[in-house]
Coordinates of C-alpha atoms and ligand atoms in Angstrom, one line a residue:
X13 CA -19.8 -1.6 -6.2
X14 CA -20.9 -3.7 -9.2
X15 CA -19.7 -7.1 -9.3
X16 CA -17.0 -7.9 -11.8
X17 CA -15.8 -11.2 -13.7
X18 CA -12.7 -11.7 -11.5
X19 CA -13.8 -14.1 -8.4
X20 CA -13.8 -12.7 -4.6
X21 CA -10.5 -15.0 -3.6
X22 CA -10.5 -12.6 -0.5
X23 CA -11.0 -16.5 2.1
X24 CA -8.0 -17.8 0.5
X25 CA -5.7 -15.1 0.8
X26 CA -6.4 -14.7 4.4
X27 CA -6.2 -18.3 4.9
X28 CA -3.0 -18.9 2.9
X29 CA -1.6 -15.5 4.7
X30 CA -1.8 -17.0 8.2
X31 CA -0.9 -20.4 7.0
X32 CA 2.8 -19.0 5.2
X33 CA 3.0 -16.1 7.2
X34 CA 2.3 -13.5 5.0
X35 CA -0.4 -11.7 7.7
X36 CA -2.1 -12.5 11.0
X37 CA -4.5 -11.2 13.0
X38 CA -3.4 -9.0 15.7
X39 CA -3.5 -10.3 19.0
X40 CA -4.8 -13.5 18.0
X41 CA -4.3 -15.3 21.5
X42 CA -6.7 -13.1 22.7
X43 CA -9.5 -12.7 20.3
X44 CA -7.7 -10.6 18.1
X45 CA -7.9 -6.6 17.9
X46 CA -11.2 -5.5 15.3
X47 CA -9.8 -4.5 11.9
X48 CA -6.1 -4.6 12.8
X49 CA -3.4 -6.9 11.0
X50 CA 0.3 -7.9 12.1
X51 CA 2.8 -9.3 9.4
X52 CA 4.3 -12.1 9.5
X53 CA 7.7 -12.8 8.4
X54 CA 6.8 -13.1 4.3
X55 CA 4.2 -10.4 4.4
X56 CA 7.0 -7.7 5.9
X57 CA 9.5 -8.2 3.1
X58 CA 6.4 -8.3 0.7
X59 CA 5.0 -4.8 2.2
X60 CA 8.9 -3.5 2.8
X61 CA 9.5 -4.2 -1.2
X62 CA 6.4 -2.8 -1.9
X63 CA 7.3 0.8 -0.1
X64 CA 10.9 0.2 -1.6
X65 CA 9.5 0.3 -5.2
X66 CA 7.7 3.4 -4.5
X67 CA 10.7 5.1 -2.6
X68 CA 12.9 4.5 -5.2
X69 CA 10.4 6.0 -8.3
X70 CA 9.5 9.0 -6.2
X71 CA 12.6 10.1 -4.6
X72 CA 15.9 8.0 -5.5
X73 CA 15.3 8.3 -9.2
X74 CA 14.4 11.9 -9.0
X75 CA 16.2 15.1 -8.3
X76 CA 12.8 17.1 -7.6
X77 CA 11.5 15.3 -4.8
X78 CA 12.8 14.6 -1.2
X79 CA 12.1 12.4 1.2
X80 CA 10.6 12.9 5.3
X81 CA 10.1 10.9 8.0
X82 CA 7.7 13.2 10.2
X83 CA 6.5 12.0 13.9
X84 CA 3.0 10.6 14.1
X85 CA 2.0 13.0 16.9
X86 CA 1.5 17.0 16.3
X87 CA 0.8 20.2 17.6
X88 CA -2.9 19.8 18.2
X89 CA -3.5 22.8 15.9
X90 CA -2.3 21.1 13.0
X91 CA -5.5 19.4 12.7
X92 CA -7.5 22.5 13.7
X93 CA -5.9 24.0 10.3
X94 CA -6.6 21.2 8.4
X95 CA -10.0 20.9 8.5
X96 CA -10.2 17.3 10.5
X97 CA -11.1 18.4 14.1
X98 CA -14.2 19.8 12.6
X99 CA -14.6 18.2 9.5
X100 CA -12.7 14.3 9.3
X101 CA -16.3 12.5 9.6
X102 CA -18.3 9.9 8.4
X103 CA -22.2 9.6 8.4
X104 CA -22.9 6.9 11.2
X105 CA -26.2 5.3 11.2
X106 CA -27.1 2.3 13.7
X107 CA -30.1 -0.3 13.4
X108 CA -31.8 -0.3 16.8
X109 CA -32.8 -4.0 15.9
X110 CA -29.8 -5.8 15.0
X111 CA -26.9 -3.4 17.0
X112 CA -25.2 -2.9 13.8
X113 CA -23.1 0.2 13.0
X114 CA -22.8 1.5 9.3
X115 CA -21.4 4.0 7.3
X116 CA -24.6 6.0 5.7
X117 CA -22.6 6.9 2.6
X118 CA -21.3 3.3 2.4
X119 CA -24.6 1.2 3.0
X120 CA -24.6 -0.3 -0.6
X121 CA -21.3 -2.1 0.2
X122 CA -22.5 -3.4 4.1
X123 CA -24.3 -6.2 4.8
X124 CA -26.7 -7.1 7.2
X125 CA -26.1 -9.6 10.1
X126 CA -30.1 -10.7 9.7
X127 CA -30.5 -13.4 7.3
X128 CA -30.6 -13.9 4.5
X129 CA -27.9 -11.6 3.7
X130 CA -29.0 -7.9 2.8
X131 CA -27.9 -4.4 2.4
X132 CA -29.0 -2.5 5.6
X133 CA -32.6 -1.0 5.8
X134 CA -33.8 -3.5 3.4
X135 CA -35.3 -6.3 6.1
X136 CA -38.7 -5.4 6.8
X137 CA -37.3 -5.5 10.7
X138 CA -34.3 -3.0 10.3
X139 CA -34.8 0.4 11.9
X140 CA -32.0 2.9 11.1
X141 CA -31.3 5.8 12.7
X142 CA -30.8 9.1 11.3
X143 CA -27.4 9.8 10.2
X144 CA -24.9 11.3 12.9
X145 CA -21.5 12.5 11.9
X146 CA -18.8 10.7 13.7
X147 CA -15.2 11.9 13.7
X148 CA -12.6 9.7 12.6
X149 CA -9.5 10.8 14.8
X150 CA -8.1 8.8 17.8
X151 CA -7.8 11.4 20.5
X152 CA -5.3 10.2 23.2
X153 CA -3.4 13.1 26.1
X154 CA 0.0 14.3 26.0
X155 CA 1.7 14.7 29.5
X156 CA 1.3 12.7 32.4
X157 CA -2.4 13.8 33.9
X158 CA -4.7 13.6 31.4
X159 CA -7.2 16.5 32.5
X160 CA -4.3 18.9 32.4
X161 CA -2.8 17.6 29.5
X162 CA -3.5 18.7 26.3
X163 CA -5.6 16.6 23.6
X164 CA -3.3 15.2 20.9
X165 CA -4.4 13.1 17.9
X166 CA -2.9 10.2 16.4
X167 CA -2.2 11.4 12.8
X168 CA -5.3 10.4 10.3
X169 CA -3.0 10.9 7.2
X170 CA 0.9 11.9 6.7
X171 CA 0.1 14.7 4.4
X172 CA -0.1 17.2 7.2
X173 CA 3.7 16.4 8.5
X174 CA 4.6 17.1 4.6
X175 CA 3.0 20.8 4.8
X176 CA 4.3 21.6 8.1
X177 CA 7.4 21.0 7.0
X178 CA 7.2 22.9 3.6
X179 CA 10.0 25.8 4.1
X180 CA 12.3 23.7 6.3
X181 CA 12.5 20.9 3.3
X182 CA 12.7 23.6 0.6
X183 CA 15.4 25.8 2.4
X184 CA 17.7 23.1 3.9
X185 CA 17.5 21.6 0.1
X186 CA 17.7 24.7 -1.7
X187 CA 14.7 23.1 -3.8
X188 CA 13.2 25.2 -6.4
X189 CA 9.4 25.1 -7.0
X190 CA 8.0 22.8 -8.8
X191 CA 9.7 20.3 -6.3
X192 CA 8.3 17.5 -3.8
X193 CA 8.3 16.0 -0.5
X194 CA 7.1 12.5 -0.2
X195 CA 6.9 10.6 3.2
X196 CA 5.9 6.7 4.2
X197 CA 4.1 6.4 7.9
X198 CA 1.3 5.4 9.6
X199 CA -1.7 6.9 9.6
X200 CA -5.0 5.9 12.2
X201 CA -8.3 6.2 11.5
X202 CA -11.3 5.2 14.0
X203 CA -13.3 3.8 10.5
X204 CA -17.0 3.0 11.0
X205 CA -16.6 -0.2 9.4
X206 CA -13.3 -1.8 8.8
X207 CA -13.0 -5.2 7.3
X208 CA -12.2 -6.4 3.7
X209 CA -9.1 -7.7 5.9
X210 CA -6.1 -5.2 5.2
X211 CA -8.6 -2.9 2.5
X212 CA -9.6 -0.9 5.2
X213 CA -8.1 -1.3 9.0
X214 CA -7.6 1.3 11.9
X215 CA -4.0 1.4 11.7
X216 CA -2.2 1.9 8.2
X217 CA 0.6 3.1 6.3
X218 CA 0.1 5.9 3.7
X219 CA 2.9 6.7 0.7
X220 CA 2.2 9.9 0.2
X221 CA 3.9 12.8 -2.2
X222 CA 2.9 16.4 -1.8
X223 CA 4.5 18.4 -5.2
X224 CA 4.4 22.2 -4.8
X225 CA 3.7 24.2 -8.2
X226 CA 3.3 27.6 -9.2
X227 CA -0.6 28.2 -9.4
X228 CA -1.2 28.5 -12.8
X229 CA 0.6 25.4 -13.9
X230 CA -1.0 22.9 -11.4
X231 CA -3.4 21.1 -13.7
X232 CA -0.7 20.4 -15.7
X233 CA 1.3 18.8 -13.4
X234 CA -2.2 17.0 -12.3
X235 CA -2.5 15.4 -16.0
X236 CA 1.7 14.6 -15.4
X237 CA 0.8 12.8 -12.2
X238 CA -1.8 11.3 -13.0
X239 CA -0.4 9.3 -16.0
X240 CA 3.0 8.5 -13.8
X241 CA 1.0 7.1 -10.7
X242 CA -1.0 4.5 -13.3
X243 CA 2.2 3.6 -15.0
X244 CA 3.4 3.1 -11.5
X245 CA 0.6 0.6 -10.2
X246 CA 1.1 -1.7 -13.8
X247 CA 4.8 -1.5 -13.3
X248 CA 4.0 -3.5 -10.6
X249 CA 2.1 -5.8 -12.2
X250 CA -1.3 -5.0 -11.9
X251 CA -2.9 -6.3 -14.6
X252 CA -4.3 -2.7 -16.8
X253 CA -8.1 -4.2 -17.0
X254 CA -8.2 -4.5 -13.0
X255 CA -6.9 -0.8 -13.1
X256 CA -9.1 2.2 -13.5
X257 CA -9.7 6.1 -13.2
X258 CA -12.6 7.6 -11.1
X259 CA -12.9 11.2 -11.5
X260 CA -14.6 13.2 -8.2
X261 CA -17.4 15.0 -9.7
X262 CA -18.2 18.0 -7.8
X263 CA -20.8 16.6 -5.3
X264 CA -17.8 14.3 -4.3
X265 CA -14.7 16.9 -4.5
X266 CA -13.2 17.7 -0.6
X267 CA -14.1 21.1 0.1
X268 CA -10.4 22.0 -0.7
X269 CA -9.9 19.9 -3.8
X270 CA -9.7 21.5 -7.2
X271 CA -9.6 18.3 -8.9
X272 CA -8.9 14.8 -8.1
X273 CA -9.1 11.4 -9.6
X274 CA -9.3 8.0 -7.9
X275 CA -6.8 4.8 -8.7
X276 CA -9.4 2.1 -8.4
X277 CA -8.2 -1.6 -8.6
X278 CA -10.6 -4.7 -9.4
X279 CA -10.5 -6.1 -6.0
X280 CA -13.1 -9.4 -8.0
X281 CA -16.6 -10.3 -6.5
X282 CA -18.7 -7.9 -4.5
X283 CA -15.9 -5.5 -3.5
X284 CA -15.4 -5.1 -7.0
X285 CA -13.2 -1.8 -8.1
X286 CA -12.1 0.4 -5.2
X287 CA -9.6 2.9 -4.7
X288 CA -6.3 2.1 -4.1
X289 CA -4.8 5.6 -4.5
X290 CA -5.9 9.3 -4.7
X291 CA -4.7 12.2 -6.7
X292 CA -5.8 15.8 -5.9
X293 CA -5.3 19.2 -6.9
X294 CA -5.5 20.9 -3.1
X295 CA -4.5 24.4 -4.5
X296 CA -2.9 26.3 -2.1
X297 CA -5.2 25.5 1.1
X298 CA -3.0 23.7 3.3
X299 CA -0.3 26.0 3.1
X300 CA -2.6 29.0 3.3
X301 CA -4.5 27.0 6.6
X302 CA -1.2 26.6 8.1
X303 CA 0.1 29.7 7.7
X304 CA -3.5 31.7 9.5
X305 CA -3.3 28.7 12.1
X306 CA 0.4 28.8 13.0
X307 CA 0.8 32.8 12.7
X308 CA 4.3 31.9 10.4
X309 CA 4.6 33.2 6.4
X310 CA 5.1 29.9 4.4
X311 CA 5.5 31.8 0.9
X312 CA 7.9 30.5 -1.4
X313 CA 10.3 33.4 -3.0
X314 CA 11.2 32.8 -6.2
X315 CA 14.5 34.5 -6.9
X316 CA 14.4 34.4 -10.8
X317 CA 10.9 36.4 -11.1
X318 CA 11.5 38.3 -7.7
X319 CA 8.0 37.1 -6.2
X320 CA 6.5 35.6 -3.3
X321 CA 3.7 33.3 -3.4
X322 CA 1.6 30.3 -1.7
X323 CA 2.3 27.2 -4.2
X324 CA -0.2 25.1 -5.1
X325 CA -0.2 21.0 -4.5
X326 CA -0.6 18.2 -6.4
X327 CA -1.0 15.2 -3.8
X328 CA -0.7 11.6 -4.3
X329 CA -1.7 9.4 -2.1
X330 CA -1.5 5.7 -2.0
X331 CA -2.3 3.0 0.7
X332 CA 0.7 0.5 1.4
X333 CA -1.6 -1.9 3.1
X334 CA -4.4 -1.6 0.4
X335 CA -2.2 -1.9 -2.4
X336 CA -0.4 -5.4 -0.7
X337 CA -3.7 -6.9 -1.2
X338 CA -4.4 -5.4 -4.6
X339 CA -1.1 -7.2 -5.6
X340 CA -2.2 -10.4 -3.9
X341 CA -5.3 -10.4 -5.2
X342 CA -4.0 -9.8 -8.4
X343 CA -1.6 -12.0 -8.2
X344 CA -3.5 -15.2 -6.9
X345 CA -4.4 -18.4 -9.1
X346 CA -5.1 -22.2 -8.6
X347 CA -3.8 -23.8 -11.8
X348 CA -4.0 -27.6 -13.5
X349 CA -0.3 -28.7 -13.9
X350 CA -0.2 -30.9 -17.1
X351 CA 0.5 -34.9 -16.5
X352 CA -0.5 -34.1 -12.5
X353 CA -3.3 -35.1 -10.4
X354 CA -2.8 -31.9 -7.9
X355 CA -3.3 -28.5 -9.1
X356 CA -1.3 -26.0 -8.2
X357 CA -1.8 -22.4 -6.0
X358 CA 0.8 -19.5 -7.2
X359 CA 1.0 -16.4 -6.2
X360 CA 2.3 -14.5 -9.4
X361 CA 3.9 -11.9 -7.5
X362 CA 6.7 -9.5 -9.8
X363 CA 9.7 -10.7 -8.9
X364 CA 10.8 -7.0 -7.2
X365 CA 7.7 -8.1 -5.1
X366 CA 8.3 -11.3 -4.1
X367 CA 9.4 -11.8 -0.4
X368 CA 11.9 -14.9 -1.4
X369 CA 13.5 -14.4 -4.6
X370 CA 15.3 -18.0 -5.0
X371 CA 14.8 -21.6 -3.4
X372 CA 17.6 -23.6 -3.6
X373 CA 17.2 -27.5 -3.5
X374 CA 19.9 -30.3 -3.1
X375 CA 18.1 -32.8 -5.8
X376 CA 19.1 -35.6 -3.3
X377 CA 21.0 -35.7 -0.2
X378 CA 23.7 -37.6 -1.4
X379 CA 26.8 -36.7 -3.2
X380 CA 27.5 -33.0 -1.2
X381 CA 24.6 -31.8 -3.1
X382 CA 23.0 -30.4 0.8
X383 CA 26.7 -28.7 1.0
X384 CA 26.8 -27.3 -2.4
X385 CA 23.0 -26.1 -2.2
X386 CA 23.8 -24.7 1.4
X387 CA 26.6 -22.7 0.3
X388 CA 24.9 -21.6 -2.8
X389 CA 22.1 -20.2 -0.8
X390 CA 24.3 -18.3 1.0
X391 CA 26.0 -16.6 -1.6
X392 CA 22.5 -15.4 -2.7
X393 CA 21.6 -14.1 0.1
X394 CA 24.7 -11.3 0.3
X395 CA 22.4 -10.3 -2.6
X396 CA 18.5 -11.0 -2.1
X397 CA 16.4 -13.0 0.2
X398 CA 16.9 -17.0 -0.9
X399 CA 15.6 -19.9 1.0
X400 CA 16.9 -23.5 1.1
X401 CA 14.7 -26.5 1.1
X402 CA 15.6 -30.1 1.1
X403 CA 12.5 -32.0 2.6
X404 CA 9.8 -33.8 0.5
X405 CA 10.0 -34.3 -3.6
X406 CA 11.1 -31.9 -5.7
X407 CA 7.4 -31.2 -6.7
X408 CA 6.2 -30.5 -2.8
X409 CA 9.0 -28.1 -2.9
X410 CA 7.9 -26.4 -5.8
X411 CA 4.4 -26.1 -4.5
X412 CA 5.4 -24.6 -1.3
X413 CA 7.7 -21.8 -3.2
X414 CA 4.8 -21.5 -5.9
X415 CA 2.5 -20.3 -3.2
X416 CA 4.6 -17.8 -1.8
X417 CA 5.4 -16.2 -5.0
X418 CA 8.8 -17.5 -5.5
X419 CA 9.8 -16.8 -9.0
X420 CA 12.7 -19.0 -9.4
X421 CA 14.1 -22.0 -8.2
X422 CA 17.3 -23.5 -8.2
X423 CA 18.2 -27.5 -8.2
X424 CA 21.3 -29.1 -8.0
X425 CA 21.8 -32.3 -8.9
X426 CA 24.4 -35.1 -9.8
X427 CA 25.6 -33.1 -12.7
X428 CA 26.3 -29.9 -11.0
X429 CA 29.8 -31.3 -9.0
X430 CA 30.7 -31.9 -12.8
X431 CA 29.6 -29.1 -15.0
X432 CA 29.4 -26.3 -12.1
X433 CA 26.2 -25.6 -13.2
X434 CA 22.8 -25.7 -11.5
X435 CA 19.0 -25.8 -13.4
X436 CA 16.8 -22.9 -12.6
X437 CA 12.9 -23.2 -13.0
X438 CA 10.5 -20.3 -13.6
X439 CA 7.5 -19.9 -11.4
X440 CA 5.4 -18.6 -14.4
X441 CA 6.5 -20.3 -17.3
X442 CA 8.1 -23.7 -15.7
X443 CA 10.5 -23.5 -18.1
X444 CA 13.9 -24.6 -17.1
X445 CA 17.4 -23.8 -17.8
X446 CA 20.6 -24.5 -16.8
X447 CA 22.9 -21.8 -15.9
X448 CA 26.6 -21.6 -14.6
X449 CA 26.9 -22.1 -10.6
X450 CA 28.9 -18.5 -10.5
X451 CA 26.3 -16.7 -12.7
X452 CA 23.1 -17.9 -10.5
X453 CA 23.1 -14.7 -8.7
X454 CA 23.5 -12.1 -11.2
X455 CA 20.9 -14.4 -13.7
X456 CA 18.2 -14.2 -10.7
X457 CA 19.2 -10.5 -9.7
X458 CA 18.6 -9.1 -13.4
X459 CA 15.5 -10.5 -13.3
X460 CA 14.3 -9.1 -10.0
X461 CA 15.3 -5.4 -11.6
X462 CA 13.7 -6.2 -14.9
Ligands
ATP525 P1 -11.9 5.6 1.4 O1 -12.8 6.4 0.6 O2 -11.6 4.2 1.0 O3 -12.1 5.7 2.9 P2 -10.2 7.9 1.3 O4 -10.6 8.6 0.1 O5 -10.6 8.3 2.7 O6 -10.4 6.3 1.2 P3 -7.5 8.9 1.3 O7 -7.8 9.8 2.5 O8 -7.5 9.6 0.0 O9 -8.6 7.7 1.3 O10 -6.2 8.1 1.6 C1 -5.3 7.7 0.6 C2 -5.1 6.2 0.5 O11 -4.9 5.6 1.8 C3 -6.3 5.4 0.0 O12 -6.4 5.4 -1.4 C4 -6.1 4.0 0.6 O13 -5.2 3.3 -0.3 C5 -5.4 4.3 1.9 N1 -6.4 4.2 3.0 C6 -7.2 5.2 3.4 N2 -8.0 4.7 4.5 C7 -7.5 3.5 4.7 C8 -7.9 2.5 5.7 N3 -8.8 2.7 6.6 N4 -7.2 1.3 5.6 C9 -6.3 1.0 4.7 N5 -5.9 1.9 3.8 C10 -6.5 3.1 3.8

């Protein structure tokens, strides 16, 4: 991928994520587990608000879509129907020189460990192999012996628990089509080459939305979806010159896509724009899959025109982890502050986003100011996440909520026993103004919604 003007600030975040634990490597203590991330205590209300903003546009605000919590493991078959016992596979190439293992489709974006740094194959020492295909699914057992027991896979996407469930969701909801089902899970995939840190990792979660349309009117509904899941990514923030279409061309369609477009997001320096979400036109080939595999009739009747029929899906798809760094990424800058020697690092997360939405500081600990700080902090938090800080200057505090993404914070000082009233300070604009004690929480909480 081309580079692009925004930098590669991909060292800092993981740096500043482990330091104010946002994200850390799994199993550290032991060498840590290739590719695979835990999150600490900022970076699971971070991810948690993330799938919360999604939840609520896809199926709190809406009549037409419902949600699904399906279980990671399936009947075997599933993924016989689905294509991804025979078909879920990347082109795997090694180097019999250097031991290195790369994607063949993906070589442009590798590097190799031979010095200085190159794209694979383009030492005069590397020696690739010929492409293999290499599927993508974890296989574990079910059942206690594993050569009796039957092979089961750990789910490479949650789409498949959305199709499976088709008739139970529209019959128990008395849904009419067009209608949706939209699910959050985990989803495993045994990736060639992980890295990027949480871009592209074994284990992930997947938001995913499968809306069933009469054939006929699916492109339309494509063009609908398209459009909404763009609106979605700047609503939170993304900035709309980072954001991007790709359209499949056919070479690049699935085999069961009848159209589908890419979300790609200016990751900055050599990772450049990637995808951060997919939406496809699968027509009516899972349903149709499922219902040869399983033996059952999955067609929807439709009472007003007195006919059966297979719908059609429009499927969006979007990556919980991947997008967490898009908004990190995006939201990451070092800045001068005026009349300062020290710069400062802020994360310029939306406030919806942001793991802490207030800091409250006593301006001194004299006066009851830690007591009237304490208690205010408490009151917040019946509403939103708040922290209290009262070590170090006023400006070391601000740094430390700056970094996090902290949008406001609150001081009291020696006029607040007096006037009831605290100042708040905006992470962005560092203006500051002084609001009533008793309106704090509504003040910050109309901001968060804005
Ligand atoms: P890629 O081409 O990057 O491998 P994909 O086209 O296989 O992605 P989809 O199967 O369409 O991805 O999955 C939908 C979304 O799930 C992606 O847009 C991405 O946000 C997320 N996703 C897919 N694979 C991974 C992974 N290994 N790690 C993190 N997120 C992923």
């Amino acid at each position: 991928m081309a580079a692009t003007a925004y930098p590669d600030v991909m060292d800092k975040l993981v740096s500043l994520s482990k330091r104010r634990g946002f994200i850390f490597q799994s199993s550290e203590i032991y060498g840590g587990t290739g590719s695979v991330w835990d999150y600490g205590p900022l970076g699971v209300e971070l991810k948690k608000n993330l799938k919360e903003l999604w939840w609520a546009s896809m199926v709190r605000l809406r009549d037409d879509i419902e949600g699904l919590d399906a279980a990671i493991l399936m009947h075997p078959r599933t993924w016989e129907a689905s294509g991804h016992v025979a078909g879920f596979t990347d082109p795997l190439v090694d180097c019999k020189v250097c031991k290195g293992r790369f994607r063949a489709d993906k070589l442009e974006d590798a590097r190799c460990p031979q010095k200085p740094s190159r794209q694979p194959g383009q030492h005069d020492a590397c020696q690739l192999t010929e492409p293999r295909m290499f599927n993508l699914m974890f296989k574990t057992f079910m059942g206690p012996v594993e050569e009796s027991a039957s092979t089961v896979y750990l789910r490479p996407e949650t789409a498949q628990g959305i199709f499976v469930n088709f008739l139970n969701v529209q019959q128990s909801c008395r849904q009419k089509v067009p209608f949706g089902i939209a699910q959050i899970g985990k989803a495993f995939r045994n990736e060639i080459t992980p890295g990027n840190f949480i871009f592209r990792t074994r284990e992930f979660e997947q938001m995913e939305m499968q809306y069933f349309v009469e054939p006929g009117t699916d492109m339309e509904h494509f063009e609908q979806w398209k459009a909404d899941r763009m609106a979605w990514h700047k609503s939170l923030g993304l900035s709309a010159d980072r954001l991007q279409y790709h359209q499949h061309e056919a070479g690049e369609l699935a085999h069961y896509a009848r159209a589908a477009f890419d979300i790609n997001f200016d990751f900055g320096g050599t990772l450049g724009f990637q995808e951060i979400e997919g939406i496809h036109n699968r027509g009516d080939f899972d349903l149709s899959q499922h219902q040869q595999f399983s033996g059952k009739k999955l067609e929807y009747f439709d009472q007003q025109a007195n006919k059966r029929y297979l719908p059609y899906v429009i499927e969006t798809s979007v990556g919980a982890d991947r997008t967490t760094l898009a908004v990190l990424v995006n939201g990451y800058r070092e800045e001068d502050v005026a009349g300062e020697d020290e710069g400062r690092v802020v994360l310029g997360l939306h406030p919806a986003l942001a793991p802490i939405k207030a800091a409250v500081f006593p301006l001194t600990k004299k006066d009851g100011q830690p007591e009237m700080a304490t208690r205010l902090a408490g009151e917040l938090r019946r509403a939103f996440n708040a922290d209290y800080d009262a070590t170090g200057s006023i400006g070391k505090r601000y740094r430390r909520q700056d970094e996090i993404g902290t949008p406001f914070c609150v001081t009291i000082d020696s006029e607040s026993a007096a006037d009831q009233s605290v100042t708040i300070r905006e992470r962005d604009s560092l203006a500051q103004v002084r609001v009533a004690m008793d309106q704090v929480r509504s003040w910050v909480q109309d901001r968060i919604t804005a």
